[in-house]
Tab-separated table of C-alpha atoms and ligand atoms in Angstrom:
chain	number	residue	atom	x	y	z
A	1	UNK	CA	37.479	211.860	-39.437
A	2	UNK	CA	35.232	213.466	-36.958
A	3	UNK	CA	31.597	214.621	-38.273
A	4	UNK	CA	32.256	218.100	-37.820
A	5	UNK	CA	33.649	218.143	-41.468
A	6	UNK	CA	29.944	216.521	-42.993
A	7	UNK	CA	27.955	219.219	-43.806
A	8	UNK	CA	24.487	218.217	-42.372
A	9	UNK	CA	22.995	219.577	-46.254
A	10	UNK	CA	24.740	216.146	-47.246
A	11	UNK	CA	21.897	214.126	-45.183
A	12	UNK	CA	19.420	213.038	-47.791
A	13	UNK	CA	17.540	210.342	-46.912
A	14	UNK	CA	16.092	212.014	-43.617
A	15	UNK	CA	13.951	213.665	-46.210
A	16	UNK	CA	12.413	211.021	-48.153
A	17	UNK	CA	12.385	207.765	-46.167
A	18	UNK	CA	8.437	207.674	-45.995
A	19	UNK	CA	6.185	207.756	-48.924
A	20	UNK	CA	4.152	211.132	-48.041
A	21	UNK	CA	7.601	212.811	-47.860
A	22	UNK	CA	8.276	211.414	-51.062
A	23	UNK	CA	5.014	212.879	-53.060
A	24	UNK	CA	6.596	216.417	-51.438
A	25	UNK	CA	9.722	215.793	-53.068
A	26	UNK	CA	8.130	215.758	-56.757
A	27	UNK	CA	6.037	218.452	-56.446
A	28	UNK	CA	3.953	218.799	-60.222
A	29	UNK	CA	4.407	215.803	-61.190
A	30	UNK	CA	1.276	213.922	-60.045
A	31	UNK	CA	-1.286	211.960	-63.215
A	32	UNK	CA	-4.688	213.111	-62.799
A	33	UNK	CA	-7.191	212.411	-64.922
A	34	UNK	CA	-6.908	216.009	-66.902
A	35	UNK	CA	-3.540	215.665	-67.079
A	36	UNK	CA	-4.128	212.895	-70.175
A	37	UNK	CA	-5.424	213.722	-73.620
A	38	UNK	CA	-6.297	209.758	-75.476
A	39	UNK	CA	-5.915	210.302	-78.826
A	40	UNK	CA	-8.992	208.333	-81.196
A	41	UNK	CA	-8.706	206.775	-84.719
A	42	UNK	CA	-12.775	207.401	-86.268
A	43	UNK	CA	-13.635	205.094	-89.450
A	44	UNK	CA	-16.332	206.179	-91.473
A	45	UNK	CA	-18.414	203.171	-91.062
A	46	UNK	CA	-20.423	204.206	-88.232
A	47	UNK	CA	-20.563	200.308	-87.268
A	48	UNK	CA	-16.901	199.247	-87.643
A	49	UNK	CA	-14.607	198.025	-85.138
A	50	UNK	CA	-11.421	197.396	-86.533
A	51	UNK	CA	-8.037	196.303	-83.625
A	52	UNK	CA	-4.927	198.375	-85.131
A	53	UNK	CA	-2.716	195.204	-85.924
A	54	UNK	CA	1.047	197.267	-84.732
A	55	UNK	CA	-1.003	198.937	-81.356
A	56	UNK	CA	-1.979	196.465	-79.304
A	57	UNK	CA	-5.265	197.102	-77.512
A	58	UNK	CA	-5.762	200.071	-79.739
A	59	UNK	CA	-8.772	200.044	-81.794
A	60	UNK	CA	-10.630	202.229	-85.018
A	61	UNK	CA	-13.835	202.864	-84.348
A	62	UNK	CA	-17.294	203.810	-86.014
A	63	UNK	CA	-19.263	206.672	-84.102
A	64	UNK	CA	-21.638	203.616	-83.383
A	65	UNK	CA	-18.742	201.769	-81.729
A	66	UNK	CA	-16.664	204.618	-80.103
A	67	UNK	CA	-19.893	206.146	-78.072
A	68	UNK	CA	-19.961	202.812	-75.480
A	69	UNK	CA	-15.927	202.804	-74.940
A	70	UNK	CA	-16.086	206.560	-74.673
A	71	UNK	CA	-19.161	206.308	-72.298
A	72	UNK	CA	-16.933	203.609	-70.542
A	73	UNK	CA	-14.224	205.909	-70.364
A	74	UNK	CA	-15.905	208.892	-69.480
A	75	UNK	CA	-17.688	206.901	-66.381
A	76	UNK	CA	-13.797	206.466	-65.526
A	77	UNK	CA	-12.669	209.764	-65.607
A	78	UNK	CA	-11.103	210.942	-69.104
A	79	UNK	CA	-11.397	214.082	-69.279
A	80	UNK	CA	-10.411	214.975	-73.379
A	81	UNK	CA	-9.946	213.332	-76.495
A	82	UNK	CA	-8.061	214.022	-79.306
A	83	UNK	CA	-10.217	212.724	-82.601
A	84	UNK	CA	-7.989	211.480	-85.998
A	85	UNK	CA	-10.604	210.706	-89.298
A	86	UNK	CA	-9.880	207.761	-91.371
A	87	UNK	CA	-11.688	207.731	-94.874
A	88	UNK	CA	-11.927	204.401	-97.076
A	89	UNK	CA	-14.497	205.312	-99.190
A	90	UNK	CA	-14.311	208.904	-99.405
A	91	UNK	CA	-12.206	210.025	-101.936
A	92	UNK	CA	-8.167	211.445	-101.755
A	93	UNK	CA	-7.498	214.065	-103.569
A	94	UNK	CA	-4.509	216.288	-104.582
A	95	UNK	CA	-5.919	219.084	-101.630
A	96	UNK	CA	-7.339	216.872	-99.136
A	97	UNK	CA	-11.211	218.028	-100.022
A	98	UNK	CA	-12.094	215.013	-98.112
A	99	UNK	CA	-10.816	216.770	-94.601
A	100	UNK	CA	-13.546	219.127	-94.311
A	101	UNK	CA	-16.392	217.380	-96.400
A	102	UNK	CA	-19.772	216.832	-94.923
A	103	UNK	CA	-19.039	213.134	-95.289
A	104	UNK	CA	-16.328	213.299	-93.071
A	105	UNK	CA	-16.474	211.284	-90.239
A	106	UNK	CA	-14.885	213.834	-87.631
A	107	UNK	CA	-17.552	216.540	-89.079
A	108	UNK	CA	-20.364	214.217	-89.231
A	109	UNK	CA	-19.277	212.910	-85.528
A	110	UNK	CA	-18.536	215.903	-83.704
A	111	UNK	CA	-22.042	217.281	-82.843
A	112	UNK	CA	-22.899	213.851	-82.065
A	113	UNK	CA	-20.124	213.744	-79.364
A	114	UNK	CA	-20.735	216.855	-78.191
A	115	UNK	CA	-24.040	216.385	-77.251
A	116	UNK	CA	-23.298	213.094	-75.943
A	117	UNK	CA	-20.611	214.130	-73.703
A	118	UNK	CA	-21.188	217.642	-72.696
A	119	UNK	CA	-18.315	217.928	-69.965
A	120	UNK	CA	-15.594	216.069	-72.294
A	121	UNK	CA	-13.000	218.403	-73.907
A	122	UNK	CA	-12.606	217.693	-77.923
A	123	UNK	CA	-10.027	218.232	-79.546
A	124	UNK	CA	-9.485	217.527	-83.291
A	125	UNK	CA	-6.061	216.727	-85.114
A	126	UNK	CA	-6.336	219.114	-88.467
A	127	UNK	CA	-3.650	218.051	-90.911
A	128	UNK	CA	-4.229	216.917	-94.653
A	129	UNK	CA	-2.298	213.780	-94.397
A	130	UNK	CA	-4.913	211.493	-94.361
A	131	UNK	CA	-6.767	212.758	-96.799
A	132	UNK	CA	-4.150	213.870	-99.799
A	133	UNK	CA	-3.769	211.185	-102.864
A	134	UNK	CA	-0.039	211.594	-102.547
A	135	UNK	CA	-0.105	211.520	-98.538
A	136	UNK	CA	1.454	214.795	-97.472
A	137	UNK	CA	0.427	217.455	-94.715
A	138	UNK	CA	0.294	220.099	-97.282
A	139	UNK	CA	-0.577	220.973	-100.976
A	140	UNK	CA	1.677	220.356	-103.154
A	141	UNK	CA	3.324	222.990	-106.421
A	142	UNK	CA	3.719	221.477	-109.657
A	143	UNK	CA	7.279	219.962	-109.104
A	144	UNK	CA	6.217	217.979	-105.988
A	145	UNK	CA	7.511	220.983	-103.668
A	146	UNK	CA	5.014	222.315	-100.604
A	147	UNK	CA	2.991	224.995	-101.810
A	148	UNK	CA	3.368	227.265	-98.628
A	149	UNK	CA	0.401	229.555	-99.295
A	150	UNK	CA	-2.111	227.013	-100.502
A	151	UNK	CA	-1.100	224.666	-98.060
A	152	UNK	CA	-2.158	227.454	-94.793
A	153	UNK	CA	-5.067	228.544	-96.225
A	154	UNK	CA	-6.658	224.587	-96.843
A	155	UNK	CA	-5.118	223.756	-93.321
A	156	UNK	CA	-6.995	226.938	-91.762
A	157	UNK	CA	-10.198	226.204	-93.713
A	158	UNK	CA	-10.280	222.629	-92.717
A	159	UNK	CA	-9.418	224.083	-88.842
A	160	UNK	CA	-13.001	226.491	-89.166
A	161	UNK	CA	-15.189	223.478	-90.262
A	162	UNK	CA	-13.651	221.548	-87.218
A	163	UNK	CA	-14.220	224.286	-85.141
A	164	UNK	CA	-17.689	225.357	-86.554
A	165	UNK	CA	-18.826	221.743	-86.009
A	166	UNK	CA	-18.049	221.865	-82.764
A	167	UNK	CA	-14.463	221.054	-81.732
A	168	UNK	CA	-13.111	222.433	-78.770
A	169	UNK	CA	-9.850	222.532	-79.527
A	170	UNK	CA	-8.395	222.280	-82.781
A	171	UNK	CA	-4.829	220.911	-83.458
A	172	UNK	CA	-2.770	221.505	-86.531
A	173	UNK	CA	0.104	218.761	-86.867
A	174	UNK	CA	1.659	219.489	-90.242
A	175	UNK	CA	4.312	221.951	-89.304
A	176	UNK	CA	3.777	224.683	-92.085
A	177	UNK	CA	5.040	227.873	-91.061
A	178	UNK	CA	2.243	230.456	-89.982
A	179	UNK	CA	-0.428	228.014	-90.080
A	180	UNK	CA	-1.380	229.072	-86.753
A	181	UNK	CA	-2.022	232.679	-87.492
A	182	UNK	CA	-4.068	231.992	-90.401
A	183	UNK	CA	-6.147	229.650	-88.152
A	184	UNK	CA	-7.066	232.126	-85.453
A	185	UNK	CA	-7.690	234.577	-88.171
A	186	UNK	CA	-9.921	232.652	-89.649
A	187	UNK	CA	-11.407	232.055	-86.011
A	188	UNK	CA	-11.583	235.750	-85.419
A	189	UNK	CA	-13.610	236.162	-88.735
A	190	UNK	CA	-15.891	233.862	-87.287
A	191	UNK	CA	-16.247	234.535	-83.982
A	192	UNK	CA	-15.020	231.640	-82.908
A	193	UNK	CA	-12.351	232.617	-81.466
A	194	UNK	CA	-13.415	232.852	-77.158
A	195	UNK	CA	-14.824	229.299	-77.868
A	196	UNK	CA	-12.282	227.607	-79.806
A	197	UNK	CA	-8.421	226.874	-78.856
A	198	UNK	CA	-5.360	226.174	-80.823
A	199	UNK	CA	-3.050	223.343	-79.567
A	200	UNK	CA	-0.442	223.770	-82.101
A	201	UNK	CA	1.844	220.410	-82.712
A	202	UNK	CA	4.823	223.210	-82.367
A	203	UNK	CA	7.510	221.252	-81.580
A	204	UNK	CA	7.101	217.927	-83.909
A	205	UNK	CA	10.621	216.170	-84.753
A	206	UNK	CA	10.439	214.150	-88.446
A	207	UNK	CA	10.509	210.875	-86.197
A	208	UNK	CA	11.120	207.023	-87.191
A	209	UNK	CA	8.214	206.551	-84.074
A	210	UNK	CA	5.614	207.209	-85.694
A	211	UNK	CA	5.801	204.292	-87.904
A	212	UNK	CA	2.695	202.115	-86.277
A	213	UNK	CA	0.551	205.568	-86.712
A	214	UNK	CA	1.076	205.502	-89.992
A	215	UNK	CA	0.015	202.385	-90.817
A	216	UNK	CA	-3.526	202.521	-88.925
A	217	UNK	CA	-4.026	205.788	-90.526
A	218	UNK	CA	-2.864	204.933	-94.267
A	219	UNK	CA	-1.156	207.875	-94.302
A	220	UNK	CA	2.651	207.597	-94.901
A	221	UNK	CA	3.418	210.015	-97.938
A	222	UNK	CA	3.357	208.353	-101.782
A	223	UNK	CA	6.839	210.002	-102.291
A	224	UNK	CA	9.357	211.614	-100.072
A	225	UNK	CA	9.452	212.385	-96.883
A	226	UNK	CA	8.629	215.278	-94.248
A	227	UNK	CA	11.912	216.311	-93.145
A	228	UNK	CA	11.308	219.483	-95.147
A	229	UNK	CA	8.207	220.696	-92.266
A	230	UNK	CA	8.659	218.246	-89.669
A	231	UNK	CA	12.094	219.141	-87.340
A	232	UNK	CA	15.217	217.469	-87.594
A	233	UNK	CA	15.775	215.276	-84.745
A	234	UNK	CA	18.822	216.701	-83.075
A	235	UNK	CA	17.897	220.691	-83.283
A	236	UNK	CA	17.213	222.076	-80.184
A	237	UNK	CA	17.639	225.753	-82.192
A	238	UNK	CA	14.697	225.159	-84.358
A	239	UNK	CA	12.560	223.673	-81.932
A	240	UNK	CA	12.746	227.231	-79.539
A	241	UNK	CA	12.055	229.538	-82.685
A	242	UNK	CA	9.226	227.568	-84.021
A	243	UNK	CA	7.805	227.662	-80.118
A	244	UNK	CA	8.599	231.002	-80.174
A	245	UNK	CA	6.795	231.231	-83.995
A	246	UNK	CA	3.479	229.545	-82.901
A	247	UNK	CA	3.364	231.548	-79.352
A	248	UNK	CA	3.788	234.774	-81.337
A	249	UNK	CA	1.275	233.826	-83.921
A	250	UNK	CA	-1.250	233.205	-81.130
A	251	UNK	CA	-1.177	229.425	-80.407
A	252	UNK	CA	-3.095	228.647	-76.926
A	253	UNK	CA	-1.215	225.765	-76.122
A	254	UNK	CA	2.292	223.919	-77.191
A	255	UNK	CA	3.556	220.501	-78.027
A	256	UNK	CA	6.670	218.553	-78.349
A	257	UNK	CA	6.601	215.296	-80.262
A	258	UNK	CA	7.604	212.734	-79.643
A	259	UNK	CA	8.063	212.682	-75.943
A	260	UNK	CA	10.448	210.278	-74.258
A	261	UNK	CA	13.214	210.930	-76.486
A	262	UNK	CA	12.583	214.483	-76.473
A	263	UNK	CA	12.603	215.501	-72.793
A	264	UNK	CA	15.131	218.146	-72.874
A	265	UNK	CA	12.967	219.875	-75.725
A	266	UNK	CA	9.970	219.716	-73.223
A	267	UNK	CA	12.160	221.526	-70.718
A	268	UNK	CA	13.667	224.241	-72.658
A	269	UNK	CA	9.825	224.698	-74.304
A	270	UNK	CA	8.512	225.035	-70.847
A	271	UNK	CA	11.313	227.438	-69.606
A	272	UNK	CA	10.705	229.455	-72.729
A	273	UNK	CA	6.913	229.608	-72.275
A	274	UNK	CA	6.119	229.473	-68.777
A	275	UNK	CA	2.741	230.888	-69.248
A	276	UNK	CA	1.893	228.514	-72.085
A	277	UNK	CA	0.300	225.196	-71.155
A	278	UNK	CA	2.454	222.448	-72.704
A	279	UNK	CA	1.606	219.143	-73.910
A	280	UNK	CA	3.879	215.557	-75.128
A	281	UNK	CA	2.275	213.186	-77.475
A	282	UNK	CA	3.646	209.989	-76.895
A	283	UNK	CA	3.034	208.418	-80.011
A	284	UNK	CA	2.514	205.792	-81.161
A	285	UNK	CA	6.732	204.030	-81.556
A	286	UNK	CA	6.563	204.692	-77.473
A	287	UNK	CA	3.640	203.403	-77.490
A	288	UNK	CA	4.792	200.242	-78.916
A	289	UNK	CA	7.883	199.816	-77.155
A	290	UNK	CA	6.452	200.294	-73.609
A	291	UNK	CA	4.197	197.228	-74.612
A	292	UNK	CA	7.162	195.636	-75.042
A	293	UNK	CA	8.768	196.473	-71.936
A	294	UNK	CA	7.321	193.168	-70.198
A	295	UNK	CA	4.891	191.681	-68.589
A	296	UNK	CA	1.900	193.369	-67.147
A	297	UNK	CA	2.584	194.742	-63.988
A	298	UNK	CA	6.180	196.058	-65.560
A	299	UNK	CA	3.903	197.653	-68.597
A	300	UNK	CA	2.242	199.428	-66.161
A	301	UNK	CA	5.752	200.456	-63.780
A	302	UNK	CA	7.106	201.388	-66.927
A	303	UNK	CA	4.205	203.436	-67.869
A	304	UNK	CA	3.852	205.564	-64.977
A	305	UNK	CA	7.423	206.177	-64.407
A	306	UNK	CA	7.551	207.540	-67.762
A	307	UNK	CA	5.098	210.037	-67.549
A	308	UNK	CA	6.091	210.846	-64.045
A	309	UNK	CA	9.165	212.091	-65.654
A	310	UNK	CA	7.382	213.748	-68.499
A	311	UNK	CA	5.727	215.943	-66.021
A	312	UNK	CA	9.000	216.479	-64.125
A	313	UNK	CA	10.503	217.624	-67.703
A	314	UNK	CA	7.830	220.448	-67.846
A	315	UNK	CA	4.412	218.598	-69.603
A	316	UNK	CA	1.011	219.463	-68.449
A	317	UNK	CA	-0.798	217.248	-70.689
A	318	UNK	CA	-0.099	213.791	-72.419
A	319	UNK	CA	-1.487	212.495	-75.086
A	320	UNK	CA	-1.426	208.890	-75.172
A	321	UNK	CA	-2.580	205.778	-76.214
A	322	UNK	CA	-2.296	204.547	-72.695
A	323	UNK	CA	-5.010	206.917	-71.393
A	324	UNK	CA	-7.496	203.733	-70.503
A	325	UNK	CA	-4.818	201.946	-68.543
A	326	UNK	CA	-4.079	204.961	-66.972
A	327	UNK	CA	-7.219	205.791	-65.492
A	328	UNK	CA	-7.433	202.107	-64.284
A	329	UNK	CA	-4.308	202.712	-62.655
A	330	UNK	CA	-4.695	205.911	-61.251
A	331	UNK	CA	-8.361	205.029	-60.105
A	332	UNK	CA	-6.893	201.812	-58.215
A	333	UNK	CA	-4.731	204.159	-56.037
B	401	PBG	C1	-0.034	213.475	-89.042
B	401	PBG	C2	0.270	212.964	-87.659
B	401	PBG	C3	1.237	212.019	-87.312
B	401	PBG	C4	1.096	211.779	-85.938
B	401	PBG	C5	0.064	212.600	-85.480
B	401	PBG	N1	-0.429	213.341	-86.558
B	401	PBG	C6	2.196	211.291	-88.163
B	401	PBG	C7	3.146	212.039	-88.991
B	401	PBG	O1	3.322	213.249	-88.879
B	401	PBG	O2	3.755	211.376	-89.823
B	401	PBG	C8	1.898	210.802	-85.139
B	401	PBG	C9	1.185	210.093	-84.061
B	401	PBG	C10	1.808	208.829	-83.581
B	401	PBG	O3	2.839	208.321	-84.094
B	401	PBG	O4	1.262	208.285	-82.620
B	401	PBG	N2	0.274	214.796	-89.288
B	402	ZN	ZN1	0.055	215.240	-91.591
């Protein structure tokens, strides 16, 4: 056949075959350090140091503990963190009272950090979870059903205190409808609103994966399950109106959650809201099975291509777990 019937559009590899022409050819998907959000487990022992026994190299830390691998971390570039309070002592309750105590440790640790980092970015994960005696993300009516209406307003109250101690971004994961109107409302009241953002968990699928998180945080519910707030696993539908809830009710920034499994959510989120930053949490089952992926140079191949791909898919920020082996990485290049 002569080559007057290939079309010279049909010539690929003249375009990629040397590695500068390859970086052109995946334009937005680069890592940089502000690209990664690593997500931190606070005890309230200020001195404790405890390895989380399903995360390898993941640890809980006191304030006392966490300010060295922060400073550490900082030195290497991270740029945000998102903060998680554990309580052991402090008490659970029906309400979660312990989520915005004084005692808590992310209320009690937040000025500290903020003084102690001024250029990192904080954000804080607000969601009753941890802190409820029967272990879900919202309060609970008499018959064991959510209580919509209570469960906003504690979740909104709990995101002021975070805010007024000095978060810079606060986070609500639960999933209750119009939880993030009620928590720039209650950031307007304040005037807290041009200094605080919302990074609404928008997009959160009622996942097996996040089986190891619940274990370090102690916070898988008593009863029941979540697949009454937390998305079913195969809806695309839901996921684009409750995007489409949380942009309208005024959230800053979006999230789909899990990631890896999830990337044709992060696409149709980001081709929905262009204008809206968006951001994956890998969590903490992708965490694990990346670990097991092999040794570690393919841990770290493995890694990268992944969220080389989650930025092709439409993510501006990941939260992960991997955050210090990523900076290692990226700072090696
Ligand atoms: C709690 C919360 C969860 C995660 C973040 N915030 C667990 C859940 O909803 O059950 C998952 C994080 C991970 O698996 O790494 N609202
Ligand atoms: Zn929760």
């Amino acid at each position: 056949m002569s080559d007057l019937f290939v079309s010279r559009e049909h010539i690929l590899q003249g375009g990629y075959f040397h590695s500068t022409l390859r970086k052109l050819q995946e334009p937005d998907t680069s890592i940089e350090p502000h690209n990664i959000m690593y997500p931190v487990f606070l005890l309230e022992n200020v001195d404790a140091i405890q390895p989380v026994a399903s995360l390898p190299n993941v640890n809980r830390y006191g304030l006392n503990q966490l300010i060295p691998a922060l400073t550490d971390l900082v030195e290497k570039g991270l740029k945000s963190i998102l903060i998680f309070g554990i309580v052991e002592t402090l008490p659970k309750d029906p309400t979660g009272s312990s989520a915005d105590s004084p005692f808590n440790p992310v209320v009690k640790a937040l000025p500290i950090l903020r003084a102690t980092f001024p250029s990192l970015l904080i954000a804080t994960d607000v969601c009753l979870c941890p802190y409820t005696s029967h272990g879900h993300c919202g309060v609970l009516t008499e018959t064991g059903a959510i209580d919509h209406a209570a469960s906003v307003k504690r979740i909104a109250e709990v995101a002021l205190i975070y805010a007024k101690a000095g978060a810079h971004v606060v986070a609500p994961s639960d999933m209750m409808d119009n939880r993030i109107k009620a928590i720039k409302d209650a950031l307007i009241a304040s005037k807290l609103d041009n200094q605080v953002s919302v990074l609404s968990y928008s997009c959160k699928f009622a996942s097996c994966m996040y089986g190891p998180f619940r274990d370090t945080m102690k916070s898988s519910p008593m009863e029941g399950d979540r697949k009454c707030y937390q998305l079913p696993p195969g809806s695309a539908g839901l996921a684009a109106r409750a995007a489409a809830r949380d942009v309208a009710e005024g959230a800053d920034f979006l999230m789909v959650k899990p990631g890896l499994p999830y990337l044709d959510i992060v696409r149709q989120t980001k081709n929905q809201f262009p204008t809206h930053p968006l951001f994956i949490y890998q969590v903490s089952g992708e965490y694990a099975m990346i670990c097991k992926s092999g040794d570690s140079s393919e841990i770290q191949n493995t890694l990268m291509e992944t969220l080389t791909c989650m930025r092709r898919a439409g993510a501006d920020c990941i939260i992960t777990y991997f955050a210090p082996l990523v900076l290692s990485i990226i700072n090696k290049k």
